[in-house]
GROMACS .gro file of C-alpha atoms in nm:
model
  344
    1MET     CA    1  10.364   9.387   3.115
    2GLN     CA    2  10.078   9.466   2.875
    3ILE     CA    3  10.089   9.316   2.524
    4ASP     CA    4  10.081   9.661   2.363
    5GLU     CA    5  10.404   9.756   2.534
    6VAL     CA    6  10.557   9.422   2.426
    7ARG     CA    7  10.450   9.490   2.066
    8ARG     CA    8  10.606   9.835   2.075
    9CYS     CA    9  10.940   9.713   2.212
   10PHE     CA   10  10.952   9.416   1.978
   11GLY     CA   11  10.864   9.632   1.679
   12ALA     CA   12  11.153   9.866   1.758
   13VAL     CA   13  11.406   9.587   1.711
   14PHE     CA   14  11.226   9.365   1.460
   15GLU     CA   15  11.397   9.328   1.122
   16HIS     CA   16  11.187   9.161   0.856
   17ARG     CA   17  11.357   8.877   0.673
   18GLU     CA   18  11.240   8.678   0.376
   19GLY     CA   19  11.035   8.383   0.493
   20ASP     CA   20  10.922   8.548   0.819
   21GLY     CA   21  10.555   8.516   0.896
   22GLY     CA   22  10.531   8.879   0.993
   23ILE     CA   23  10.589   9.068   1.317
   24ALA     CA   24  10.296   8.911   1.506
   25ALA     CA   25  10.390   8.552   1.413
   26THR     CA   26  10.757   8.614   1.497
   27LEU     CA   27  10.659   8.770   1.828
   28GLN     CA   28  10.435   8.474   1.906
   29ALA     CA   29  10.719   8.227   1.834
   30THR     CA   30  10.966   8.428   2.041
   31LEU     CA   31  10.728   8.443   2.338
   32SER     CA   32  10.677   8.067   2.319
   33ILE     CA   33  11.052   8.006   2.331
   34LEU     CA   34  11.096   8.236   2.633
   35SER     CA   35  10.803   8.068   2.807
   36ASP     CA   36  10.949   7.720   2.748
   37ARG     CA   37  11.276   7.837   2.902
   38GLY     CA   38  11.098   7.963   3.210
   39GLN     CA   39  11.196   8.323   3.153
   40ILE     CA   40  10.840   8.457   3.117
   41VAL     CA   41  10.488   8.352   3.215
   42LEU     CA   42  10.219   8.406   2.951
   43GLY     CA   43   9.878   8.533   3.047
   44ARG     CA   44   9.585   8.315   2.945
   45ALA     CA   45   9.372   8.578   2.770
   46THR     CA   46   9.449   8.671   2.408
   47ASP     CA   47   9.401   8.985   2.205
   48PHE     CA   48   9.185   8.790   1.956
   49GLU     CA   49   9.392   8.897   1.658
   50ARG     CA   50   9.455   8.662   1.367
   51VAL     CA   51   9.780   8.568   1.541
   52GLU     CA   52   9.667   8.542   1.901
   53LEU     CA   53   9.895   8.689   2.165
   54PRO     CA   54   9.850   8.696   2.545
   55GLN     CA   55   9.711   9.016   2.694
   56LYS     CA   56   9.978   9.019   2.964
   57ILE     CA   57  10.326   8.881   3.009
   58LYS     CA   58  10.504   8.832   3.342
   59ILE     CA   59  10.883   8.841   3.340
   60VAL     CA   60  11.037   8.585   3.575
   61PRO     CA   61  11.301   8.752   3.795
   62THR     CA   62  11.652   8.630   3.725
   63VAL     CA   63  11.875   8.583   4.028
   64VAL     CA   64  12.231   8.673   3.945
   65MET     CA   65  12.463   8.487   4.179
   66ALA     CA   66  12.770   8.679   4.277
   67PRO     CA   67  13.092   8.482   4.227
   68LYS     CA   68  13.180   8.297   4.546
   69ALA     CA   69  13.475   8.452   4.720
   70VAL     CA   70  13.790   8.241   4.713
   71PRO     CA   71  13.940   8.218   5.063
   72PRO     CA   72  14.303   8.320   5.106
   73MET     CA   73  14.559   8.050   5.039
   74PRO     CA   74  14.791   7.928   5.311
   75ARG     CA   75  15.166   7.940   5.274
   76TRP     CA   76  15.226   7.604   5.112
   77HIS     CA   77  15.469   7.338   5.223
   78ARG     CA   78  15.721   7.272   4.946
   79SER     CA   79  15.553   6.937   4.869
   80LEU     CA   80  15.223   7.112   4.794
   81TYR     CA   81  15.329   7.403   4.572
   82ASP     CA   82  15.115   7.273   4.284
   83LEU     CA   83  14.801   7.335   4.489
   84GLU     CA   84  14.840   7.708   4.426
   85ASP     CA   85  14.699   7.659   4.077
   86ALA     CA   86  14.424   7.425   4.198
   87TRP     CA   87  14.312   7.641   4.491
   88PRO     CA   88  14.072   7.882   4.309
   89ALA     CA   89  13.870   7.600   4.149
   90ALA     CA   90  13.883   7.364   4.447
   91THR     CA   91  13.569   7.281   4.644
   92ASP     CA   92  13.527   7.376   5.009
   93HIS     CA   93  13.564   7.006   5.100
   94GLN     CA   94  13.897   6.987   4.919
   95ARG     CA   95  14.028   7.314   5.063
   96VAL     CA   96  13.974   7.225   5.430
   97ARG     CA   97  14.157   6.897   5.368
   98TYR     CA   98  14.442   7.067   5.182
   99VAL     CA   99  14.483   7.312   5.471
  100ALA     CA  100  14.490   7.038   5.738
  101ILE     CA  101  14.749   6.834   5.547
  102ASN     CA  102  14.957   7.148   5.489
  103ARG     CA  103  14.949   7.230   5.861
  104TRP     CA  104  15.057   6.876   5.944
  105LEU     CA  105  15.349   6.894   5.701
  106MET     CA  106  15.453   7.235   5.833
  107GLY     CA  107  15.469   7.091   6.184
  108ASN     CA  108  15.774   6.871   6.112
  109PRO     CA  109  15.576   6.553   6.186
  110ASP     CA  110  15.696   6.205   6.274
  111THR     CA  111  15.696   6.031   5.935
  112THR     CA  112  15.711   5.673   6.058
  113GLU     CA  113  15.507   5.473   5.809
  114VAL     CA  114  15.161   5.397   5.950
  115PRO     CA  115  14.823   5.285   5.815
  116LEU     CA  116  14.641   5.553   5.618
  117ARG     CA  117  14.351   5.568   5.861
  118GLU     CA  118  14.587   5.628   6.152
  119ARG     CA  119  14.755   5.908   5.957
  120SER     CA  120  14.416   6.050   5.862
  121LEU     CA  121  14.314   6.057   6.230
  122GLU     CA  122  14.643   6.220   6.325
  123ILE     CA  123  14.602   6.495   6.065
  124PHE     CA  124  14.232   6.571   6.071
  125GLY     CA  125  14.179   6.486   6.437
  126ARG     CA  126  14.437   6.750   6.529
  127TYR     CA  127  14.419   7.005   6.249
  128GLY     CA  128  14.062   6.962   6.129
  129SER     CA  129  13.721   7.075   6.245
  130GLU     CA  130  13.432   6.865   6.371
  131GLN     CA  131  13.205   7.073   6.148
  132ASP     CA  132  13.378   6.948   5.833
  133TYR     CA  133  13.361   6.569   5.883
  134ASP     CA  134  13.217   6.310   6.120
  135SER     CA  135  13.501   6.057   6.126
  136PRO     CA  136  13.852   6.205   6.095
  137GLU     CA  137  14.003   5.859   6.051
  138LYS     CA  138  13.792   5.806   5.737
  139VAL     CA  139  13.845   6.143   5.568
  140LEU     CA  140  14.091   6.007   5.313
  141ASP     CA  141  13.863   5.712   5.236
  142GLU     CA  142  13.592   5.944   5.114
  143ILE     CA  143  13.763   6.185   4.876
  144ARG     CA  144  13.925   6.078   4.549
  145SER     CA  145  13.923   6.392   4.331
  146GLY     CA  146  14.163   6.678   4.279
  147PRO     CA  147  14.537   6.700   4.210
  148LEU     CA  148  14.633   6.542   4.544
  149PHE     CA  149  14.349   6.310   4.642
  150GLY     CA  150  14.307   6.178   4.289
  151ASP     CA  151  14.662   6.041   4.289
  152ARG     CA  152  14.658   5.768   4.554
  153GLU     CA  153  15.025   5.674   4.516
  154ARG     CA  154  15.138   6.033   4.561
  155LEU     CA  155  14.910   6.074   4.864
  156LEU     CA  156  15.051   5.764   5.035
  157ARG     CA  157  15.410   5.877   4.968
  158LEU     CA  158  15.341   6.229   5.088
  159LEU     CA  159  15.177   6.115   5.412
  160CYS     CA  160  15.418   5.824   5.470
  161ALA     CA  161  15.121   5.592   5.495
  162VAL     CA  162  15.020   5.249   5.373
  163ALA     CA  163  14.688   5.111   5.266
  164THR     CA  164  14.594   4.823   5.494
  165PRO     CA  165  14.390   4.549   5.331
  166PRO     CA  166  14.504   4.264   5.558
  167PRO     CA  167  14.673   4.029   5.547
  168LEU     CA  168  14.863   4.134   5.235
  169LEU     CA  169  15.090   4.391   5.397
  170SER     CA  170  15.193   4.190   5.701
  171LYS     CA  171  15.545   4.050   5.706
  172GLN     CA  172  15.444   3.776   5.945
  173PRO     CA  173  15.344   3.436   5.806
  174LEU     CA  174  14.966   3.441   5.821
  175GLU     CA  175  14.722   3.170   5.737
  176GLU     CA  176  14.358   3.233   5.644
  177ALA     CA  177  14.163   3.015   5.885
  178VAL     CA  178  13.806   3.098   5.788
  179PRO     CA  179  13.664   3.330   5.521
  180ASN     CA  180  13.537   3.601   5.760
  181GLN     CA  181  13.873   3.771   5.818
  182LEU     CA  182  13.974   3.541   6.102
  183THR     CA  183  14.352   3.519   6.061
  184ARG     CA  184  14.603   3.294   6.232
  185VAL     CA  185  14.895   3.471   6.397
  186GLY     CA  186  15.011   3.205   6.640
  187ASP     CA  187  14.932   2.886   6.828
  188GLY     CA  188  14.760   3.034   7.131
  189ASP     CA  189  14.398   2.989   7.238
  190LEU     CA  190  14.309   3.361   7.237
  191LEU     CA  191  14.099   3.525   6.966
  192LEU     CA  192  14.148   3.903   6.953
  193VAL     CA  193  13.876   4.087   6.760
  194VAL     CA  194  13.947   4.445   6.647
  195GLU     CA  195  13.695   4.668   6.476
  196ASN     CA  196  13.905   4.815   6.195
  197SER     CA  197  14.169   4.695   5.950
  198ALA     CA  198  14.425   4.965   6.035
  199THR     CA  199  14.432   4.847   6.397
  200TRP     CA  200  14.458   4.485   6.279
  201TRP     CA  201  14.767   4.581   6.075
  202SER     CA  202  14.930   4.771   6.360
  203ILE     CA  203  14.874   4.500   6.619
  204VAL     CA  204  15.005   4.225   6.390
  205LYS     CA  205  15.314   4.434   6.309
  206THR     CA  206  15.390   4.497   6.679
  207LEU     CA  207  15.304   4.162   6.837
  208PRO     CA  208  15.569   4.063   7.091
  209ALA     CA  209  15.783   3.760   7.020
  210ARG     CA  210  15.593   3.558   7.278
  211HIS     CA  211  15.215   3.579   7.306
  212ASN     CA  212  14.909   3.357   7.336
  213VAL     CA  213  14.709   3.502   7.047
  214GLY     CA  214  14.600   3.235   6.805
  215HIS     CA  215  14.387   3.447   6.573
  216ILE     CA  216  14.302   3.811   6.510
  217ALA     CA  217  13.969   3.895   6.350
  218TRP     CA  218  13.912   4.235   6.195
  219GLY     CA  219  13.645   4.444   6.034
  220LEU     CA  220  13.355   4.214   6.114
  221GLY     CA  221  13.135   4.501   6.228
  222ALA     CA  222  12.781   4.405   6.313
  223SER     CA  223  12.834   4.059   6.160
  224PHE     CA  224  13.045   3.973   6.464
  225MET     CA  225  12.726   3.945   6.664
  226SER     CA  226  12.613   3.649   6.452
  227SER     CA  227  12.945   3.512   6.321
  228ILE     CA  228  13.062   3.446   6.675
  229ARG     CA  229  12.858   3.124   6.659
  230SER     CA  230  13.107   2.988   6.404
  231ILE     CA  231  13.376   2.982   6.672
  232THR     CA  232  13.242   2.648   6.788
  233ASP     CA  233  13.397   2.504   6.470
  234ASN     CA  234  13.742   2.620   6.580
  235HIS     CA  235  13.832   2.423   6.891
  236GLU     CA  236  14.160   2.607   6.937
  237ILE     CA  237  13.982   2.922   7.060
  238ARG     CA  238  13.917   2.927   7.433
  239ARG     CA  239  13.916   3.302   7.504
  240ILE     CA  240  13.784   3.607   7.317
  241ARG     CA  241  13.890   3.970   7.360
  242TYR     CA  242  13.735   4.263   7.172
  243PHE     CA  243  13.876   4.610   7.098
  244GLY     CA  244  13.682   4.873   6.905
  245ASP     CA  245  13.582   5.237   6.883
  246VAL     CA  246  13.425   5.386   7.192
  247ASP     CA  247  13.095   5.487   7.039
  248LEU     CA  248  12.742   5.355   7.009
  249SER     CA  249  12.813   5.077   6.758
  250GLY     CA  250  13.158   5.003   6.902
  251LEU     CA  251  12.998   4.912   7.236
  252ARG     CA  252  12.669   4.770   7.111
  253ILE     CA  253  12.845   4.507   6.896
  254PRO     CA  254  13.051   4.338   7.170
  255ASP     CA  255  12.768   4.377   7.422
  256SER     CA  256  12.535   4.186   7.190
  257ALA     CA  257  12.807   3.933   7.099
  258ARG     CA  258  12.864   3.867   7.468
  259ARG     CA  259  12.498   3.775   7.514
  260THR     CA  260  12.505   3.554   7.203
  261ALA     CA  261  12.816   3.376   7.327
  262ARG     CA  262  12.666   3.322   7.670
  263ALA     CA  263  12.347   3.177   7.525
  264GLY     CA  264  12.544   2.945   7.296
  265GLY     CA  265  12.786   2.819   7.557
  266LEU     CA  266  13.081   2.988   7.384
  267PRO     CA  267  13.384   3.152   7.546
  268PRO     CA  268  13.282   3.489   7.694
  269VAL     CA  269  13.348   3.805   7.493
  270ASN     CA  270  13.553   4.029   7.720
  271PRO     CA  271  13.713   4.369   7.657
  272ALA     CA  272  14.082   4.396   7.572
  273VAL     CA  273  14.139   4.573   7.903
  274ASN     CA  274  14.484   4.718   7.843
  275LEU     CA  275  14.412   4.833   7.487
  276TYR     CA  276  14.107   5.023   7.612
  277ALA     CA  277  14.316   5.171   7.892
  278GLU     CA  278  14.558   5.306   7.633
  279LEU     CA  279  14.271   5.440   7.421
  280PHE     CA  280  14.107   5.628   7.708
  281ALA     CA  281  14.447   5.764   7.813
  282ILE     CA  282  14.560   5.908   7.478
  283GLY     CA  283  14.251   5.921   7.255
  284ARG     CA  284  14.069   6.243   7.171
  285SER     CA  285  13.692   6.247   7.147
  286TRP     CA  286  13.509   6.365   6.834
  287ARG     CA  287  13.152   6.453   6.747
  288ALA     CA  288  12.962   6.132   6.666
  289ALA     CA  289  12.717   6.079   6.383
  290ASP     CA  290  12.525   5.835   6.603
  291ARG     CA  291  12.216   5.948   6.783
  292ALA     CA  292  12.249   6.033   7.151
  293VAL     CA  293  12.132   5.765   7.395
  294ASN     CA  294  11.970   5.816   7.732
  295ALA     CA  295  12.170   5.767   8.048
  296GLY     CA  296  12.019   5.428   8.123
  297ARG     CA  297  12.109   5.279   7.785
  298ALA     CA  298  12.452   5.443   7.793
  299ARG     CA  299  12.518   5.289   8.135
  300GLN     CA  300  12.408   4.948   8.008
  301LEU     CA  301  12.645   4.958   7.710
  302ALA     CA  302  12.931   5.102   7.910
  303GLY     CA  303  12.892   4.817   8.156
  304TRP     CA  304  13.072   4.590   7.913
  305LEU     CA  305  13.392   4.792   7.961
  306PRO     CA  306  13.620   4.775   8.266
  307VAL     CA  307  13.457   4.961   8.555
  308GLN     CA  308  13.716   5.241   8.554
  309HIS     CA  309  13.592   5.352   8.210
  310HIS     CA  310  13.216   5.340   8.277
  311ASP     CA  311  13.164   5.707   8.360
  312ALA     CA  312  13.375   5.831   8.069
  313ALA     CA  313  13.192   5.605   7.823
  314VAL     CA  314  12.851   5.717   7.952
  315ARG     CA  315  12.946   6.082   7.904
  316LEU     CA  316  13.059   6.009   7.548
  317LEU     CA  317  12.742   5.824   7.447
  318ALA     CA  318  12.505   6.070   7.613
  319GLY     CA  319  12.691   6.364   7.460
  320ARG     CA  320  12.710   6.219   7.106
  321ARG     CA  321  13.087   6.191   7.124
  322ARG     CA  322  13.320   5.908   7.022
  323ILE     CA  323  13.685   5.799   7.045
  324PRO     CA  324  13.818   5.615   6.736
  325GLN     CA  325  14.035   5.313   6.818
  326GLU     CA  326  14.299   5.428   6.566
  327TRP     CA  327  14.442   5.662   6.832
  328VAL     CA  328  14.608   5.345   6.962
  329GLY     CA  329  14.811   5.317   6.644
  330TYR     CA  330  15.128   5.155   6.520
  331ARG     CA  331  15.370   5.406   6.671
  332HIS     CA  332  15.209   5.390   7.014
  333LEU     CA  333  15.190   5.012   7.013
  334ALA     CA  334  15.555   4.987   6.909
  335ARG     CA  335  15.670   5.214   7.191
  336THR     CA  336  15.489   5.059   7.487
  337THR     CA  337  15.445   4.713   7.629
  338ASN     CA  338  15.147   4.793   7.854
  339TRP     CA  339  14.901   4.645   7.607
  340HIS     CA  340  15.082   4.310   7.592
  341ALA     CA  341  14.892   4.198   7.901
  342ASP     CA  342  14.587   4.153   7.678
  343LEU     CA  343  14.772   3.882   7.487
  344ILE     CA  344  14.864   3.643   7.768
   0.00000   0.00000   0.00000
């Protein structure tokens, strides 16, 4: 836009007030303000008047965003009626989680109290979408805002779930043996290592009256590969079994720990055969956040598992899929004795 046209338009609306420096000075100040706000771009040349103004002015296009459409609400379960008011202002992340929980409640679910991660896997692994989250068992770990997720006590009551920071919620007499979550559960010589705290809780709660497990370790993650050396300080441990997610890290950790144990003359790290059998039988696979691995590496990692699971594990790793161990949860463990063979 040429400066003459700007002068004409500005002059049509300009109202002189006492103290103004005149139309040119006021125009100059106004243009400076608009330029600072990024609404116009001033040309470099001036008209060489006493109050210098740019010869040309470029108006920066303003993009007007249309209001985002609010998706239709579901028919709410009676426990979630208050979400009707929250729905229009909710984020997409909140809405997909509200819908999955609502569908679970509408399905007349088994409300046996279970660890929150097991309930999360049950809800979002069955009623959620792989496009919305990587790990369905961790969905409720990650969101803490909104009228439902911001109230942790209400959420736990609604989902009939418990938080599981072991060993606080176990009814069995437990003794902390070492500071890295190695917990005594009996007098046996077997150390059972599980990847996640929810599975620790469920196994401890469903241990048979007679077993040979001396300790259960949980949540060590990658540190298990190095902390396994500390087992030499605990002479009660003669055998080690591991049970974790069937994914890249869930197989890489025990595979590496096995090599460390072998090099250090420690008890071998073997898979919890029957627990893995249950997991492959009932678990559902999910898109993994891990990178895909080539067939050779997948076969190497899968080789740590019992031979009957090699092909399935290779397909999962090569296809960037995973099976969370929480599928073998409290209710399943309480209803079957097949997995007890891992404890003798």
